[in-house]
Short mmCIF file of C-alpha atoms in Angstrom, two decimals:
data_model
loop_
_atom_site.label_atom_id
_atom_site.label_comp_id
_atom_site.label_asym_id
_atom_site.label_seq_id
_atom_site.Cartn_x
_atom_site.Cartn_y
_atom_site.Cartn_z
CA UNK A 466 156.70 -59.25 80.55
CA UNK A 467 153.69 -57.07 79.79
CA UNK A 468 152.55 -53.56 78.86
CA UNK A 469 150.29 -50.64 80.61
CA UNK A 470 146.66 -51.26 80.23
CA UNK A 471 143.89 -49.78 80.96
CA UNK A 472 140.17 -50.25 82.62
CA UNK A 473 138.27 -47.89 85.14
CA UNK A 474 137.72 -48.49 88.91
CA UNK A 475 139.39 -47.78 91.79
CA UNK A 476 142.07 -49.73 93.32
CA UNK A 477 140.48 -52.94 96.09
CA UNK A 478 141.21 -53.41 99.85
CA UNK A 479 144.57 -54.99 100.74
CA UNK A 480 144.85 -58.74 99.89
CA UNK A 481 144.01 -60.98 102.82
CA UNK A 482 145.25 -64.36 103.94
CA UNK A 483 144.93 -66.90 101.85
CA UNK A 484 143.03 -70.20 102.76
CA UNK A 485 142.86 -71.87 99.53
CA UNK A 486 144.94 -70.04 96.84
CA UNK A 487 142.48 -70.59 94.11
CA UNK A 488 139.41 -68.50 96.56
CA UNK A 489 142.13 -66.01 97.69
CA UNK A 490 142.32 -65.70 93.48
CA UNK A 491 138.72 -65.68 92.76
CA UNK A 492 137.83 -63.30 95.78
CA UNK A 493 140.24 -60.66 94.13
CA UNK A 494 138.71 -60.90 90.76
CA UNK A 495 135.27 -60.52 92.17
CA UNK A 496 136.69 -57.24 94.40
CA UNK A 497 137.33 -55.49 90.70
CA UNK A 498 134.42 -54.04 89.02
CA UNK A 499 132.52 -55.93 86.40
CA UNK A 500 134.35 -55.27 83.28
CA UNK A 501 132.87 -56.43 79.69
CA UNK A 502 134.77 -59.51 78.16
CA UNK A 503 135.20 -61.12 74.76
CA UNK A 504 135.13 -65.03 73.71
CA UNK A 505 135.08 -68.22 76.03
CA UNK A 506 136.89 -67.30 79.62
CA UNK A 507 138.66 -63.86 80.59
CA UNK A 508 140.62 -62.46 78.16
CA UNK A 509 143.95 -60.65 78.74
CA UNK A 510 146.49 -58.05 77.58
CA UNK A 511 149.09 -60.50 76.45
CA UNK A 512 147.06 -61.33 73.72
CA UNK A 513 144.81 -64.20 75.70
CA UNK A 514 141.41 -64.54 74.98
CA UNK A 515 139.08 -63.49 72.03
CA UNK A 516 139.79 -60.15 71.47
CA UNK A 517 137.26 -57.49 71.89
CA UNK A 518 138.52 -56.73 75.84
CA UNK A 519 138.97 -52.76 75.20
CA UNK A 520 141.61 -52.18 78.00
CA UNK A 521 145.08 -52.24 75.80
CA UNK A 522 148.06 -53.95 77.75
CA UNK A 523 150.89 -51.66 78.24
CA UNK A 524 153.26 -53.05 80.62
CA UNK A 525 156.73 -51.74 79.83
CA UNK A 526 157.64 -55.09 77.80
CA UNK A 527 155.75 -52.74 75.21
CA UNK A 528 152.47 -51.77 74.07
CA UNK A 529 150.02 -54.67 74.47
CA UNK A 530 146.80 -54.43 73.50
CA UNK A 531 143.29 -56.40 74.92
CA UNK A 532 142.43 -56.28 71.14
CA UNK A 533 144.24 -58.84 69.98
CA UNK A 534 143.18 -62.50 69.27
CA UNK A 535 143.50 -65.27 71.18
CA UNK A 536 147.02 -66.17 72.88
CA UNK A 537 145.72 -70.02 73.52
CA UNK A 538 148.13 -71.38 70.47
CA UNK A 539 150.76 -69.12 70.76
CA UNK A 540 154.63 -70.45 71.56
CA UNK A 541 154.02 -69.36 75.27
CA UNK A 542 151.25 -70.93 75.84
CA UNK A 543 152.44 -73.88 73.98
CA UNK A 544 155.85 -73.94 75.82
CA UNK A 545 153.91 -73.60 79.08
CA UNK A 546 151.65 -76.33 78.62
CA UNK A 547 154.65 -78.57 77.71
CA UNK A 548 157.07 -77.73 80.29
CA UNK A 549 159.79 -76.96 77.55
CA UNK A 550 160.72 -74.88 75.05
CA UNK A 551 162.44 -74.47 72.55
CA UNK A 552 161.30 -70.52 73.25
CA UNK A 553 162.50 -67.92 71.80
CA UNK A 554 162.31 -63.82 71.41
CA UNK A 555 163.43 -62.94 67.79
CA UNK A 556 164.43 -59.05 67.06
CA UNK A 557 163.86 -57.74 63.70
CA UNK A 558 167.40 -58.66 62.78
CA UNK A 559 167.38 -62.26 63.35
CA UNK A 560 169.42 -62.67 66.66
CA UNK A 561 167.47 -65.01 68.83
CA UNK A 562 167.35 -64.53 73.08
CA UNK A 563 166.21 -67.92 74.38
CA UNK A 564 163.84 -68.22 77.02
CA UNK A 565 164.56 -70.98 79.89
CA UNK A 566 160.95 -72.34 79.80
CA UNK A 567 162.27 -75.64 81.81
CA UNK A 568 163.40 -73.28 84.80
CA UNK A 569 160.18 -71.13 84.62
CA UNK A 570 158.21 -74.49 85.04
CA UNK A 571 160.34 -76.10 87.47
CA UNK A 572 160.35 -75.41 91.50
CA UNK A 573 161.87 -72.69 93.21
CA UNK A 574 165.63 -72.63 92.75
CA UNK A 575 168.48 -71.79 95.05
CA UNK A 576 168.59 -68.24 92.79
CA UNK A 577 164.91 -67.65 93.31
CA UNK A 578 164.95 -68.85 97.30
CA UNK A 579 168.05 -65.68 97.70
CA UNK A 580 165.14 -63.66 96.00
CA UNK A 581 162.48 -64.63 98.30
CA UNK A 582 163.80 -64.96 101.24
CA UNK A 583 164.08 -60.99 101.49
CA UNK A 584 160.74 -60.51 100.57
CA UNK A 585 158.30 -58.50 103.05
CA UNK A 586 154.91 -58.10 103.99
CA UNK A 587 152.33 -59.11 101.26
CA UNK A 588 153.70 -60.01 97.94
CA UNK A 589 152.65 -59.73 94.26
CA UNK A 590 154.95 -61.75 91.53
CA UNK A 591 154.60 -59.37 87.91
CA UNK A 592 154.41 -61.35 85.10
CA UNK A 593 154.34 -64.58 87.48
CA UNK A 594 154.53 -67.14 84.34
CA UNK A 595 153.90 -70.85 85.17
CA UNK A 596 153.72 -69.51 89.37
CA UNK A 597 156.64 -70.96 90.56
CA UNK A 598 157.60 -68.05 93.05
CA UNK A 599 154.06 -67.17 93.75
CA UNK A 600 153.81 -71.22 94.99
CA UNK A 601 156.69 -70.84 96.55
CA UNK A 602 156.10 -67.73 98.66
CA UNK A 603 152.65 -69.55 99.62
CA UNK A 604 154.40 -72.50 100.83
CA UNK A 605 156.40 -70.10 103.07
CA UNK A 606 153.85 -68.43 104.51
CA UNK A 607 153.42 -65.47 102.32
CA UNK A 608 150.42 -63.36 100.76
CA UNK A 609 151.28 -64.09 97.52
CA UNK A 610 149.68 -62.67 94.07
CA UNK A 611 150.86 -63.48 90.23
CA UNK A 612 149.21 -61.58 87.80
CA UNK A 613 150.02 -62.56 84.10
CA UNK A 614 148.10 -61.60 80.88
CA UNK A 615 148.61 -65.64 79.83
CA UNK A 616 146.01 -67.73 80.43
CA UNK A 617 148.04 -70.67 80.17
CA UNK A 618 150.25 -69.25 82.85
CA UNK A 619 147.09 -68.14 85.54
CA UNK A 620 145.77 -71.55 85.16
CA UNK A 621 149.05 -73.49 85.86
CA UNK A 622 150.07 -70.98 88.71
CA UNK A 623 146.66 -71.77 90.22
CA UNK A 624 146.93 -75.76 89.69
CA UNK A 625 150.38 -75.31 91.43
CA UNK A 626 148.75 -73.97 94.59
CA UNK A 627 149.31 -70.13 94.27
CA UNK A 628 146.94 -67.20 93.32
CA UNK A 629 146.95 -65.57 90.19
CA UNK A 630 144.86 -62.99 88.12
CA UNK A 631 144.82 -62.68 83.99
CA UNK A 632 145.43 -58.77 84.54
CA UNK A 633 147.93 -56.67 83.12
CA UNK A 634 150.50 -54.57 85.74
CA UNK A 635 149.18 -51.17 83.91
CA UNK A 636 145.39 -52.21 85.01
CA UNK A 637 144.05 -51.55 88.03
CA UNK A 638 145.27 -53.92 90.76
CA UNK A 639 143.62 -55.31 94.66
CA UNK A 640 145.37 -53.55 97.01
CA UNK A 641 147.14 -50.57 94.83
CA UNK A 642 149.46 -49.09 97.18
CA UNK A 643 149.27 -51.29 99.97
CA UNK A 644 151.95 -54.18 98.42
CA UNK A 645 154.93 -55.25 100.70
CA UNK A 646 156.98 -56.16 97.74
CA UNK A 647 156.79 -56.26 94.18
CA UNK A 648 158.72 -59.06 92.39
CA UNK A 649 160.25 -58.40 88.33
CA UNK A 650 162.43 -61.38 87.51
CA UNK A 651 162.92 -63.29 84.80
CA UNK A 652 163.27 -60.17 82.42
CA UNK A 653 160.19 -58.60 83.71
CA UNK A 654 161.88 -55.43 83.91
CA UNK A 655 161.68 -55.25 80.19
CA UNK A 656 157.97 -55.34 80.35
CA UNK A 657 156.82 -52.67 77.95
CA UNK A 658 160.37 -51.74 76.90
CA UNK A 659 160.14 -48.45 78.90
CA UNK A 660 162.09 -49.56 82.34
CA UNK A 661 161.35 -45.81 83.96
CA UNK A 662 157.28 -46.19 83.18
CA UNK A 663 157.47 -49.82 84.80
CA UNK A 664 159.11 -47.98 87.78
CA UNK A 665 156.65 -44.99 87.75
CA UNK A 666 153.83 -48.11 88.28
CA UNK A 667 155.51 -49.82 90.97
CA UNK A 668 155.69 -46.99 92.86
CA UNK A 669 151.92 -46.68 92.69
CA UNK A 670 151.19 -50.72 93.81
CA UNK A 671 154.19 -50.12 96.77
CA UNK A 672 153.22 -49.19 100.11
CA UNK A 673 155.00 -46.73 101.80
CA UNK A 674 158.82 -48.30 102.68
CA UNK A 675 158.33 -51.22 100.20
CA UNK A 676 160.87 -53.15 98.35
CA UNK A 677 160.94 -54.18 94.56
CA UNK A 678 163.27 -56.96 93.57
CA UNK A 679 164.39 -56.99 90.29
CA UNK A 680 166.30 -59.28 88.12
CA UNK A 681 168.77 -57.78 85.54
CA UNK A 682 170.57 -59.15 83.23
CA UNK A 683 174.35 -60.25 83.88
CA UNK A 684 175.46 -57.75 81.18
CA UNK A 685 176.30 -54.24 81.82
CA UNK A 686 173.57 -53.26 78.65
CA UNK A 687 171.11 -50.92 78.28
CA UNK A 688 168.76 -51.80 75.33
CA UNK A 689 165.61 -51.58 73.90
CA UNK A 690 164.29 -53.46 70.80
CA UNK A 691 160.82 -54.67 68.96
CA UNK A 692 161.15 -58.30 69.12
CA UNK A 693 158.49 -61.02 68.58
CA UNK A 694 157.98 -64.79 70.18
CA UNK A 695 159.56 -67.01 68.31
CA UNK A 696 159.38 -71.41 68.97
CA UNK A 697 162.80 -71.95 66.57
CA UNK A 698 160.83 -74.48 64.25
CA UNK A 699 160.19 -72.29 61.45
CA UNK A 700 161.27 -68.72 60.18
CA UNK A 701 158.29 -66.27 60.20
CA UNK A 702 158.46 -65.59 56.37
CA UNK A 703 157.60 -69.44 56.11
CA UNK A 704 154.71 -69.45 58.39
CA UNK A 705 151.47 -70.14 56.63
CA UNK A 706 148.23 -67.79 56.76
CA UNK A 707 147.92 -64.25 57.98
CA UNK A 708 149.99 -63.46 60.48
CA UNK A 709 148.42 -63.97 64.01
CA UNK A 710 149.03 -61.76 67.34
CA UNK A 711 152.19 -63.78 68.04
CA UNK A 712 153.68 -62.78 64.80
CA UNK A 713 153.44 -59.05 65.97
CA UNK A 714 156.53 -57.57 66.99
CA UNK A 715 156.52 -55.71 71.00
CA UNK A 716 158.45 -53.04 72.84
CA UNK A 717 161.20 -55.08 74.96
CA UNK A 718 163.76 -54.10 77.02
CA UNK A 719 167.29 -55.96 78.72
CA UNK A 720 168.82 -53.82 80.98
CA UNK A 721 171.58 -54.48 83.18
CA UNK A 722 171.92 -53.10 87.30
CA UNK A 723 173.93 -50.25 86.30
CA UNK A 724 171.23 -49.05 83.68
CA UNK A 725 168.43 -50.11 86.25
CA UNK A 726 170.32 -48.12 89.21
CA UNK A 727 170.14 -45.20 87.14
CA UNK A 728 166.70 -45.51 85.91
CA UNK A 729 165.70 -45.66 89.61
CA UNK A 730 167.77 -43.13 90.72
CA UNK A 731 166.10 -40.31 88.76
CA UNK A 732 163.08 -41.22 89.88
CA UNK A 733 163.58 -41.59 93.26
CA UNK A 734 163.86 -45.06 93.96
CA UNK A 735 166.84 -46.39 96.82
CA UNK A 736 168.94 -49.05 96.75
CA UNK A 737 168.45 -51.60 98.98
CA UNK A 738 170.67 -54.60 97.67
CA UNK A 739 172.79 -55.97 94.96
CA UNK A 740 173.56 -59.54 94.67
CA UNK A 741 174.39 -62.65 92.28
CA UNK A 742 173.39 -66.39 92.51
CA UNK A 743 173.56 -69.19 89.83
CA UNK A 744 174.67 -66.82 87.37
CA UNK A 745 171.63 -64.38 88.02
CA UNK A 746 172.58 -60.76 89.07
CA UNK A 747 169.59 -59.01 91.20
CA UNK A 748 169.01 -55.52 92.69
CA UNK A 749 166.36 -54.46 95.27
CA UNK A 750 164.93 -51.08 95.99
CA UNK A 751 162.97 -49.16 98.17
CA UNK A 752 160.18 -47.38 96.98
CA UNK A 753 160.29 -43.44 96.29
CA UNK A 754 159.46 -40.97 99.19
CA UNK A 755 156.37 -39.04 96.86
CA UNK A 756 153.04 -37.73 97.29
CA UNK A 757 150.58 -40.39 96.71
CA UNK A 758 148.21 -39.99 93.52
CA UNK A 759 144.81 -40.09 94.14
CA UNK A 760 143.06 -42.73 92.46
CA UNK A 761 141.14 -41.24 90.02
CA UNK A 762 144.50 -39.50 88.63
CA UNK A 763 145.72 -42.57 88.42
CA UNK A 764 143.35 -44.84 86.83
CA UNK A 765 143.14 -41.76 84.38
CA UNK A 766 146.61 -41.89 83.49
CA UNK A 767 146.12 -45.85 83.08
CA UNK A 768 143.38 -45.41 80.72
CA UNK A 769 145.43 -42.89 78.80
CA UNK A 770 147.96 -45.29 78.46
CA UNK A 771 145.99 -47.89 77.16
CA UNK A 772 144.17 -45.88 74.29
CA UNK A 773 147.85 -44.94 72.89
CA UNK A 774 148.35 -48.69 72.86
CA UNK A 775 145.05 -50.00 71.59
CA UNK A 776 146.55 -51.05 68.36
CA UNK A 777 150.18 -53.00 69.39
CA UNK A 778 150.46 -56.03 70.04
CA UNK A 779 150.23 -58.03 73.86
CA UNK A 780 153.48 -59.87 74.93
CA UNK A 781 153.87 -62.48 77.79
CA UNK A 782 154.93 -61.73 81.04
CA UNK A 783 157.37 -64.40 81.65
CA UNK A 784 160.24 -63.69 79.41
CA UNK A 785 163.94 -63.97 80.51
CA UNK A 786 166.81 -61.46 79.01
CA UNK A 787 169.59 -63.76 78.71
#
């Protein structure tokens, strides 16, 4: 999951081949343009890093901000590290939506493979978690990019074999506009809570004909809530100390295909597909017929986005709606 962010430049030459996945990584983080960074290592919207990074994380899972502290300790990072929950996202109300850590740090599944096998040209995993799709898609013979705002999840995507950036989907991106398809499973369509702004941005990192694959929940729901990361061990009213950047409640959003078919529909998108597998209901779409923005418009816009956000909190990108 993860929320609009913003940083200047303009957007980097398609991505090429890969030889090793960890150059193909580092080659695309050297193509953006120097940007200044806070604390030991990059820091990232999802609340990773020290945080003095000024480009606030808006992807539609809600507004996440570069400002935060560091996301080394939080559940996610924790969970990822482990292999296991439990991992949870808490609304304000209590109810509890768990998270299947063990299946995001697992291979490929029969659910995922129906997923990837339709992917085309170049592809670039959104919210890519632990990088088991992006190391899949390698192993098949894809271009393959993850881009997460964990560090915990860049750095076991990379160990796994595939590429992977700390960026945000709302930052500038290599090769805007030039992406086969764009991948949004495991509730990553709830990225910033705002499901239409998520698809205004894919339509920007699409080329011309491409496909998005998203996965949507099973229900036939259309809902938006603050909710906050939650491990199940303790209630957040008997956590000790201040409360940190995982204690911060974020935009989310679980929507089902009918909600996501209209979403797309008013803003031009096509359907492509529907289908089901293991429980897991999927849509793809072709990407709206619409002038191209130029650039600068659109790393404007970006930056926009990211000032309104500068004080929420960052969220993960790897969250499941179930």
């Amino acid at each position: 999951m993860l929320p609009p962010s913003s940083s200047s430049g303009t957007a980097t030459a398609p991505v090429t081949a890969p030889q090793e996945p960890r150059e193909t990584a580092d080659a695309l983080e050297a193509d953006r343009p120097a940007e200044p960074r806070a604390g030991v290592g990059a820091s990232a919207s999802v609340g990773v890093g020290v945080g003095t990074d000024r480009r606030a994380e808006t992807d539609p899972r809600g507004a996440e901000s570069r400002t935060a502290a560091p996301w080394g300790t939080d559940p996610y990072a924790n969970a990822l590290r482990n292999g296991r929950g439990p991992l949870f996202l808490r609304r304000s109300d209590g109810w509890l939506l768990p998270l299947e850590v063990e299946r995001w740090c697992s291979d490929a599944g029969a659910a995922d493979l129906s997923a990837l096998h339709r992917c085309e040209g170049p592809v670039l995993d959104i919210g890519c978690g632990p990088g088991r799709l992006v190391a899949e898609l390698t192993a098949l013979g894809h271009r393959a990019l993850g881009i997460d705002v964990s560090e915990a999840a860049v750095a076991r995507t990379r160990r796994i074999g595939g590429s992977a950036l700390l960026r945000s989907v709302f930052d500038p991106l290599p090769g805007e506009g030039r992406w086969g398809t764009l991948l949004l499973v495991d509730g990553n369509i709830g990225i910033g809570g705002d499901p239409a702004a998520l698809l205004d941005r894919a339509a920007d990192l699409l080329s011309t004909g491409g496909l998005l694959i998203a996965e949507t929940s099973p229900l036939d729901i259309d809902e938006r809530a603050q909710v906050r990361l939650d491990d199940g061990r303790r209630a957040p009213a008997e956590k000790a100390g201040p409360p940190g950047p995982a204690d911060r409640p974020f935009p989310w959003a679980r929507i089902g295909t009918p909600a996501l078919l209209r979403y797309a529909g008013a803003c031009g998108w096509r359907p492509a597909d529907q289908w089901s597998a293991e429980g897991r209901a999927f849509v793809s779409l072709r990407r709206p017929r619409r002038p191209r923005r130029p650039v600068r418009e659109r790393s404007a816009r970006t930056s926009s986005q990211s000032a309104e956000s500068a004080n929420s909190t960052p969220v993960i990108n790897s969250q499941l709606e179930r």
